[in-house]
Amino acid sequence: MSLGELIFGFVTSSSGQTIAISSSLFAIVLSSLVIYKHLLYYSRPHLQRYLVRVILIVPVYALGSVLSLLYPQGELYFDSIRDCYEAFVIYVFVSLLLAYAGGEAACAAAIDVDPGTMRHPFPLSFLPEITTNSTFVRHCKQALIQFVVIKPLMAGASLGMHAVSKLRSAQYQWTLFIVYNVSYTVALYYLVLFYMATRSLLAQFNVMRQLLAVKSIVFMTYWQSLLIFALPLWTSAQAAHVNSWLLAIEMLGFAIAHALAFSAAPYGALDGRRLGVLRAARHVLSLRDLMHDTINTFSGKVASYALLSTFDIDAAEHMPPGAVSAAAEPMAPSRHDAAEELFGDSMLNSTGDLVLVEHTPDADDECVLE
């Protein structure tokens, strides 16, 4: 019996299935507890919305992997859902970093001063230096949003090719390989560039641990799948099954890493009015911010206001002068109504948790108020 047959035999055995399913169930329970605590302590909506969305990737991966093991015939559909969500998480993570920085305009103003310029990492250090300004921030977001768009499009294309029995054709597989690799590489590279530009600004938030948690589950699992499919040990269907089995087991480790990196404990200790679990969940699940941000990122429109907490204003006081200023003027009625609908009278209380912050708009700045 060959090595591939031995491995596949264990993967499909009752013992192998039990190990994988148990690992995923523990991962789902652990991640669900962390998410519940964030919703319970939902005192910083502009941050915790993104934190919960990132943590959700573990249950999405775990559930998709278990369903792929139990129902192999539906594996392509489960993988497509997983692919779409992992792309979404990349956008969410960059939005989280921008929220840590006080918003996009504040971040652009800060990195325009420090570092101002920076070199490309090796092996591209021979390229001209990068100017870290609002244009750089937009380019980073565009590079990541292309990944958010391409992933679902290619997942839909795969479903279409499957319907006409050409999913495994060499021509389509090479097309998929090239498109995915270019998209992944661009997204990962700009994510690294953005971290390099903002690491001193975001040092207090310990984002390195969060960056590693996100990169590992999105990018490392992708390269793992490429390696498994490249090994001449199994058929395509068997390789997909082995990959799902590995992912199901690995999710427990990823759940622990995400629980540590995106803990709700700091938010439980903060004062401030909270929305309640159901209302907080509705805020997390609303995708209006993604739609607005995608349009504004590629159109170049500028929104003048962002809703931030007093916690961020304290941090913003240490940013370069002019980056962020407290707003003394009221919002436009439509923005006021939208915020009041979500937060009630808490945002109108001068001593409350939520306050209005006005960014100084540059030609390339935008900041969207939910």
Short mmCIF file of C-alpha atoms in Angstrom, two decimals:
data_model
loop_
_atom_site.label_atom_id
_atom_site.label_comp_id
_atom_site.label_asym_id
_atom_site.label_seq_id
_atom_site.Cartn_x
_atom_site.Cartn_y
_atom_site.Cartn_z
CA MET A 1 0.00 0.00 0.00
CA SER A 2 1.41 3.39 -1.01
CA LEU A 3 1.91 6.35 1.34
CA GLY A 4 -0.96 8.23 -0.29
CA GLU A 5 -3.32 5.31 0.23
CA LEU A 6 -2.28 4.98 3.88
CA ILE A 7 -2.89 8.69 4.55
CA PHE A 8 -6.19 8.77 2.69
CA GLY A 9 -7.31 5.60 4.45
CA PHE A 10 -6.77 7.20 7.86
CA VAL A 11 -8.38 10.49 6.78
CA THR A 12 -11.56 8.67 5.73
CA SER A 13 -11.60 6.28 8.72
CA SER A 14 -13.95 6.81 11.64
CA SER A 15 -10.99 7.74 13.88
CA GLY A 16 -9.71 10.31 11.41
CA GLN A 17 -13.16 11.80 10.93
CA THR A 18 -13.74 11.98 14.70
CA ILE A 19 -10.45 13.80 15.27
CA ALA A 20 -11.18 16.35 12.53
CA ILE A 21 -14.80 16.99 13.50
CA SER A 22 -13.98 17.25 17.22
CA SER A 23 -11.19 19.76 16.53
CA SER A 24 -13.51 21.91 14.43
CA LEU A 25 -16.31 21.78 17.00
CA PHE A 26 -13.95 22.92 19.76
CA ALA A 27 -12.71 25.69 17.45
CA ILE A 28 -16.28 26.85 16.74
CA VAL A 29 -17.18 26.84 20.45
CA LEU A 30 -14.04 28.79 21.44
CA SER A 31 -14.48 31.38 18.68
CA SER A 32 -18.19 31.72 19.49
CA LEU A 33 -17.37 32.49 23.12
CA VAL A 34 -14.91 35.21 22.08
CA ILE A 35 -17.47 36.67 19.67
CA TYR A 36 -20.19 36.62 22.34
CA LYS A 37 -17.93 38.50 24.75
CA HIS A 38 -17.23 41.16 22.12
CA LEU A 39 -20.96 41.58 21.49
CA LEU A 40 -21.61 41.70 25.24
CA TYR A 41 -18.89 44.33 25.77
CA TYR A 42 -19.70 46.21 22.56
CA SER A 43 -18.49 49.57 23.85
CA ARG A 44 -16.25 50.42 20.87
CA PRO A 45 -18.38 49.64 17.79
CA HIS A 46 -15.95 51.14 15.28
CA LEU A 47 -13.28 48.62 16.39
CA GLN A 48 -15.25 45.62 17.58
CA ARG A 49 -17.28 45.39 14.37
CA TYR A 50 -14.06 44.49 12.56
CA LEU A 51 -12.72 42.30 15.38
CA VAL A 52 -15.83 40.11 15.36
CA ARG A 53 -15.76 39.82 11.58
CA VAL A 54 -12.15 38.65 11.67
CA ILE A 55 -12.81 36.09 14.42
CA LEU A 56 -15.75 34.70 12.41
CA ILE A 57 -13.35 33.30 9.83
CA VAL A 58 -12.49 30.40 12.15
CA PRO A 59 -16.11 29.12 12.42
CA VAL A 60 -16.57 29.66 8.68
CA TYR A 61 -13.47 27.61 7.86
CA ALA A 62 -14.22 24.96 10.49
CA LEU A 63 -17.84 24.48 9.45
CA GLY A 64 -16.96 24.45 5.77
CA SER A 65 -14.24 21.85 6.32
CA VAL A 66 -16.52 19.57 8.37
CA LEU A 67 -19.30 19.80 5.80
CA SER A 68 -16.78 19.01 3.05
CA LEU A 69 -15.75 15.88 4.95
CA LEU A 70 -19.32 14.76 5.55
CA TYR A 71 -20.68 15.72 2.12
CA PRO A 72 -17.80 15.49 -0.39
CA GLN A 73 -20.17 16.07 -3.31
CA GLY A 74 -20.82 19.60 -2.05
CA GLU A 75 -17.19 20.46 -1.36
CA LEU A 76 -16.92 22.98 -4.18
CA TYR A 77 -19.87 24.97 -2.82
CA PHE A 78 -18.51 24.96 0.73
CA ASP A 79 -15.08 26.01 -0.53
CA SER A 80 -16.61 28.86 -2.53
CA ILE A 81 -18.28 30.28 0.57
CA ARG A 82 -15.02 29.97 2.50
CA ASP A 83 -13.06 31.66 -0.29
CA CYS A 84 -15.45 34.61 -0.37
CA TYR A 85 -15.25 35.11 3.37
CA GLU A 86 -11.47 34.87 3.57
CA ALA A 87 -11.22 37.63 0.96
CA PHE A 88 -13.64 39.74 2.97
CA VAL A 89 -11.50 39.27 6.10
CA ILE A 90 -8.47 40.84 4.39
CA TYR A 91 -10.48 44.00 3.75
CA VAL A 92 -11.84 43.91 7.30
CA PHE A 93 -8.37 43.64 8.82
CA VAL A 94 -7.08 46.70 6.98
CA SER A 95 -10.23 48.58 8.04
CA LEU A 96 -9.41 47.56 11.62
CA LEU A 97 -5.88 48.94 11.30
CA LEU A 98 -7.27 52.21 9.94
CA ALA A 99 -9.73 52.37 12.82
CA TYR A 100 -6.87 51.86 15.29
CA ALA A 101 -5.12 54.81 13.63
CA GLY A 102 -8.13 57.07 14.12
CA GLY A 103 -9.56 56.77 10.62
CA GLU A 104 -8.20 56.92 7.12
CA ALA A 105 -7.51 60.66 7.01
CA ALA A 106 -5.80 60.62 10.40
CA CYS A 107 -3.71 57.62 9.37
CA ALA A 108 -2.65 59.29 6.11
CA ALA A 109 -1.69 62.49 7.94
CA ALA A 110 0.32 60.55 10.51
CA ILE A 111 2.32 58.36 8.12
CA ASP A 112 2.95 61.37 5.87
CA VAL A 113 5.12 62.63 8.74
CA ASP A 114 6.43 59.30 10.03
CA PRO A 115 7.85 57.54 8.06
CA GLY A 116 7.11 59.92 5.15
CA THR A 117 8.95 57.64 2.75
CA MET A 118 10.05 54.02 2.95
CA ARG A 119 11.83 51.45 0.85
CA HIS A 120 10.26 48.35 -0.63
CA PRO A 121 11.13 45.18 1.29
CA PHE A 122 13.67 42.70 -0.10
CA PRO A 123 13.91 41.56 -2.89
CA LEU A 124 12.23 44.66 -4.36
CA SER A 125 14.35 47.15 -2.43
CA PHE A 126 15.85 48.39 -5.72
CA LEU A 127 12.53 50.04 -6.61
CA PRO A 128 12.00 53.79 -5.96
CA GLU A 129 11.03 54.70 -2.42
CA ILE A 130 7.35 54.88 -1.54
CA THR A 131 5.81 58.12 -0.36
CA THR A 132 3.50 57.27 2.53
CA ASN A 133 0.58 59.64 2.13
CA SER A 134 -3.15 59.44 1.47
CA THR A 135 -2.51 58.13 -2.06
CA PHE A 136 -0.47 55.30 -0.61
CA VAL A 137 -3.30 54.43 1.79
CA ARG A 138 -5.77 54.35 -1.10
CA HIS A 139 -3.48 52.16 -3.20
CA CYS A 140 -3.18 49.70 -0.30
CA LYS A 141 -6.95 49.54 0.02
CA GLN A 142 -7.41 49.11 -3.72
CA ALA A 143 -4.88 46.26 -3.78
CA LEU A 144 -6.78 44.51 -1.01
CA ILE A 145 -10.27 45.19 -2.33
CA GLN A 146 -9.29 43.67 -5.70
CA PHE A 147 -8.73 40.46 -3.76
CA VAL A 148 -12.18 40.82 -2.19
CA VAL A 149 -13.69 41.17 -5.68
CA ILE A 150 -11.65 38.55 -7.55
CA LYS A 151 -12.18 35.76 -5.02
CA PRO A 152 -15.99 35.65 -5.35
CA LEU A 153 -15.79 36.15 -9.12
CA MET A 154 -13.46 33.18 -9.54
CA ALA A 155 -15.53 31.12 -7.10
CA GLY A 156 -18.57 31.82 -9.29
CA ALA A 157 -16.56 30.95 -12.40
CA SER A 158 -15.56 27.64 -10.81
CA LEU A 159 -19.18 26.82 -10.10
CA GLY A 160 -20.01 27.58 -13.72
CA MET A 161 -17.16 25.41 -15.02
CA HIS A 162 -18.30 22.64 -12.69
CA ALA A 163 -21.80 22.85 -14.17
CA VAL A 164 -20.39 22.21 -17.66
CA SER A 165 -17.96 19.53 -16.41
CA LYS A 166 -14.83 21.55 -17.23
CA LEU A 167 -13.69 22.49 -13.73
CA ARG A 168 -10.70 20.11 -13.87
CA SER A 169 -9.66 21.04 -17.40
CA ALA A 170 -5.99 21.98 -17.64
CA GLN A 171 -6.74 25.33 -19.29
CA TYR A 172 -9.12 26.46 -16.55
CA GLN A 173 -6.91 25.16 -13.73
CA TRP A 174 -3.95 27.11 -15.09
CA THR A 175 -6.11 30.21 -15.43
CA LEU A 176 -7.30 29.77 -11.85
CA PHE A 177 -3.75 29.23 -10.64
CA ILE A 178 -2.38 32.36 -12.34
CA VAL A 179 -5.27 34.66 -11.38
CA TYR A 180 -5.34 33.50 -7.75
CA ASN A 181 -1.57 33.73 -7.33
CA VAL A 182 -1.35 37.22 -8.79
CA SER A 183 -4.27 38.39 -6.66
CA TYR A 184 -2.91 36.75 -3.48
CA THR A 185 0.58 38.13 -4.06
CA VAL A 186 -0.61 41.69 -4.66
CA ALA A 187 -2.90 41.61 -1.62
CA LEU A 188 -0.26 40.12 0.67
CA TYR A 189 2.44 42.51 -0.54
CA TYR A 190 0.33 45.62 0.03
CA LEU A 191 -0.77 44.30 3.41
CA VAL A 192 2.91 44.05 4.37
CA LEU A 193 3.59 47.53 2.98
CA PHE A 194 0.71 48.98 4.96
CA TYR A 195 1.95 47.33 8.15
CA MET A 196 5.48 48.63 7.55
CA ALA A 197 4.17 52.17 7.14
CA THR A 198 1.94 52.09 10.22
CA ARG A 199 3.80 49.86 12.68
CA SER A 200 5.11 52.76 14.81
CA LEU A 201 1.72 54.47 14.72
CA LEU A 202 -0.04 51.27 15.78
CA ALA A 203 2.61 49.96 18.18
CA GLN A 204 0.34 50.37 21.22
CA PHE A 205 -2.23 47.98 19.70
CA ASN A 206 0.17 45.03 19.26
CA VAL A 207 -1.00 44.47 15.69
CA MET A 208 1.88 42.13 14.80
CA ARG A 209 0.17 39.26 16.61
CA GLN A 210 -3.10 40.07 14.87
CA LEU A 211 -1.38 40.35 11.49
CA LEU A 212 0.23 36.93 11.91
CA ALA A 213 -3.09 35.40 12.94
CA VAL A 214 -4.83 36.73 9.82
CA LYS A 215 -1.97 35.98 7.41
CA SER A 216 -1.61 32.42 8.67
CA ILE A 217 -5.24 31.42 8.24
CA VAL A 218 -5.67 33.11 4.85
CA PHE A 219 -2.34 32.80 3.09
CA MET A 220 -0.66 29.80 4.75
CA THR A 221 -3.73 27.61 4.24
CA TYR A 222 -3.77 28.64 0.57
CA TRP A 223 -0.15 27.58 0.04
CA GLN A 224 -0.87 24.40 1.98
CA SER A 225 -3.68 23.54 -0.43
CA LEU A 226 -1.39 24.16 -3.41
CA LEU A 227 1.21 21.82 -1.93
CA ILE A 228 -1.33 19.06 -1.25
CA PHE A 229 -2.72 19.23 -4.78
CA ALA A 230 0.82 19.26 -6.22
CA LEU A 231 1.82 16.05 -4.43
CA PRO A 232 1.48 13.01 -6.74
CA LEU A 233 -0.18 10.95 -4.01
CA TRP A 234 -3.89 11.36 -4.66
CA THR A 235 -6.48 12.17 -7.26
CA SER A 236 -7.92 15.71 -7.25
CA ALA A 237 -10.96 14.58 -5.26
CA GLN A 238 -8.79 12.77 -2.70
CA ALA A 239 -6.44 15.75 -2.37
CA ALA A 240 -9.41 18.04 -1.72
CA HIS A 241 -10.62 15.64 0.99
CA VAL A 242 -7.19 15.52 2.65
CA ASN A 243 -6.98 19.31 2.54
CA SER A 244 -10.40 19.66 4.19
CA TRP A 245 -9.34 17.17 6.88
CA LEU A 246 -6.18 19.13 7.65
CA LEU A 247 -8.07 22.43 7.77
CA ALA A 248 -10.64 20.95 10.15
CA ILE A 249 -7.87 19.95 12.57
CA GLU A 250 -5.88 23.17 12.17
CA MET A 251 -8.86 25.33 13.03
CA LEU A 252 -8.48 24.54 16.73
CA GLY A 253 -5.00 26.05 16.68
CA PHE A 254 -6.23 29.03 14.70
CA ALA A 255 -9.12 29.51 17.13
CA ILE A 256 -6.69 29.69 20.05
CA ALA A 257 -4.45 32.12 18.15
CA HIS A 258 -7.40 34.37 17.27
CA ALA A 259 -8.77 34.22 20.83
CA LEU A 260 -5.43 35.52 22.10
CA ALA A 261 -4.88 38.07 19.33
CA PHE A 262 -8.43 39.47 19.27
CA SER A 263 -9.42 39.12 22.93
CA ALA A 264 -12.52 40.91 24.22
CA ALA A 265 -11.00 41.39 27.67
CA PRO A 266 -9.71 44.95 27.07
CA TYR A 267 -13.19 46.08 26.01
CA GLY A 268 -14.88 44.56 29.05
CA ALA A 269 -12.83 46.89 31.25
CA LEU A 270 -13.83 50.03 29.32
CA ASP A 271 -16.65 52.29 30.38
CA GLY A 272 -19.28 53.37 27.91
CA ARG A 273 -22.79 52.69 26.80
CA ARG A 274 -23.26 49.32 25.11
CA LEU A 275 -25.72 48.34 22.41
CA GLY A 276 -26.82 44.93 23.66
CA VAL A 277 -25.90 41.62 22.08
CA LEU A 278 -28.59 41.52 19.37
CA ARG A 279 -28.15 45.13 18.33
CA ALA A 280 -24.39 44.71 18.29
CA ALA A 281 -24.73 41.59 16.12
CA ARG A 282 -26.88 43.53 13.66
CA HIS A 283 -24.21 46.22 13.47
CA VAL A 284 -21.51 43.62 12.79
CA LEU A 285 -23.52 41.87 10.08
CA SER A 286 -24.45 45.06 8.21
CA LEU A 287 -22.31 45.38 5.08
CA ARG A 288 -23.12 48.98 4.24
CA ASP A 289 -19.61 50.02 5.28
CA LEU A 290 -18.10 47.64 2.72
CA MET A 291 -20.30 48.97 -0.09
CA HIS A 292 -19.63 52.62 0.78
CA ASP A 293 -15.92 52.05 1.23
CA THR A 294 -15.51 50.14 -2.04
CA ILE A 295 -17.25 52.90 -3.99
CA ASN A 296 -15.29 55.67 -2.28
CA THR A 297 -11.94 53.90 -2.52
CA PHE A 298 -12.15 53.57 -6.30
CA SER A 299 -14.05 56.79 -7.02
CA GLY A 300 -11.92 59.09 -4.85
CA LYS A 301 -14.87 60.70 -3.11
CA VAL A 302 -14.28 62.27 0.30
CA ALA A 303 -16.59 62.05 3.28
CA SER A 304 -15.82 64.60 5.95
CA TYR A 305 -16.80 62.83 9.10
CA ALA A 306 -16.06 59.63 10.98
CA LEU A 307 -17.61 58.29 14.14
CA LEU A 308 -14.96 57.46 16.71
CA SER A 309 -14.89 56.81 20.43
CA THR A 310 -13.28 58.94 23.12
CA PHE A 311 -10.69 56.16 23.43
CA ASP A 312 -9.44 56.99 19.94
CA ILE A 313 -9.50 60.72 20.53
CA ASP A 314 -7.10 60.20 23.43
CA ALA A 315 -4.83 58.27 21.08
CA ALA A 316 -5.29 60.87 18.34
CA GLU A 317 -3.91 63.58 20.63
CA HIS A 318 -0.48 62.05 20.10
CA MET A 319 -0.75 62.24 16.31
CA PRO A 320 0.72 65.06 14.20
CA PRO A 321 -1.06 68.42 14.52
CA GLY A 322 -3.97 68.77 12.12
CA ALA A 323 -4.45 65.03 11.66
CA VAL A 324 -7.59 64.92 13.72
CA SER A 325 -9.69 67.65 15.30
CA ALA A 326 -12.77 67.49 17.47
CA ALA A 327 -15.84 68.65 15.63
CA ALA A 328 -17.78 71.57 17.01
CA GLU A 329 -20.33 71.67 14.20
CA PRO A 330 -23.32 69.33 13.86
CA MET A 331 -23.52 66.60 11.29
CA ALA A 332 -25.62 66.82 8.19
CA PRO A 333 -29.17 65.64 9.04
CA SER A 334 -28.86 62.36 7.16
CA ARG A 335 -25.69 61.40 9.01
CA HIS A 336 -27.14 62.52 12.33
CA ASP A 337 -30.25 60.39 11.81
CA ALA A 338 -28.23 57.32 10.82
CA ALA A 339 -26.00 57.58 13.87
CA GLU A 340 -28.87 58.30 16.23
CA GLU A 341 -30.75 55.26 14.89
CA LEU A 342 -27.80 53.03 15.72
CA PHE A 343 -26.54 54.53 18.97
CA GLY A 344 -29.62 56.28 20.36
CA ASP A 345 -28.94 59.30 22.53
CA SER A 346 -25.49 58.06 23.60
CA MET A 347 -23.78 59.96 20.80
CA LEU A 348 -25.59 63.15 21.82
CA ASN A 349 -24.37 63.02 25.41
CA SER A 350 -21.40 65.32 25.91
CA THR A 351 -19.96 62.92 28.49
CA GLY A 352 -20.93 59.75 26.61
CA ASP A 353 -18.74 57.23 24.93
CA LEU A 354 -19.35 58.15 21.31
CA VAL A 355 -18.34 61.52 19.92
CA LEU A 356 -18.07 63.10 16.51
CA VAL A 357 -14.68 63.64 14.96
CA GLU A 358 -13.99 65.70 11.88
CA HIS A 359 -11.11 64.89 9.59
CA THR A 360 -9.34 67.60 7.66
CA PRO A 361 -10.14 66.50 4.10
CA ASP A 362 -7.39 66.31 1.55
CA ALA A 363 -7.90 65.62 -2.12
CA ASP A 364 -7.17 61.94 -1.60
CA ASP A 365 -8.81 61.35 1.79
CA GLU A 366 -12.10 59.66 2.50
CA CYS A 367 -13.75 58.46 5.66
CA VAL A 368 -17.20 56.93 5.76
CA LEU A 369 -19.62 57.29 8.62
CA GLU A 370 -21.88 54.32 9.13
#
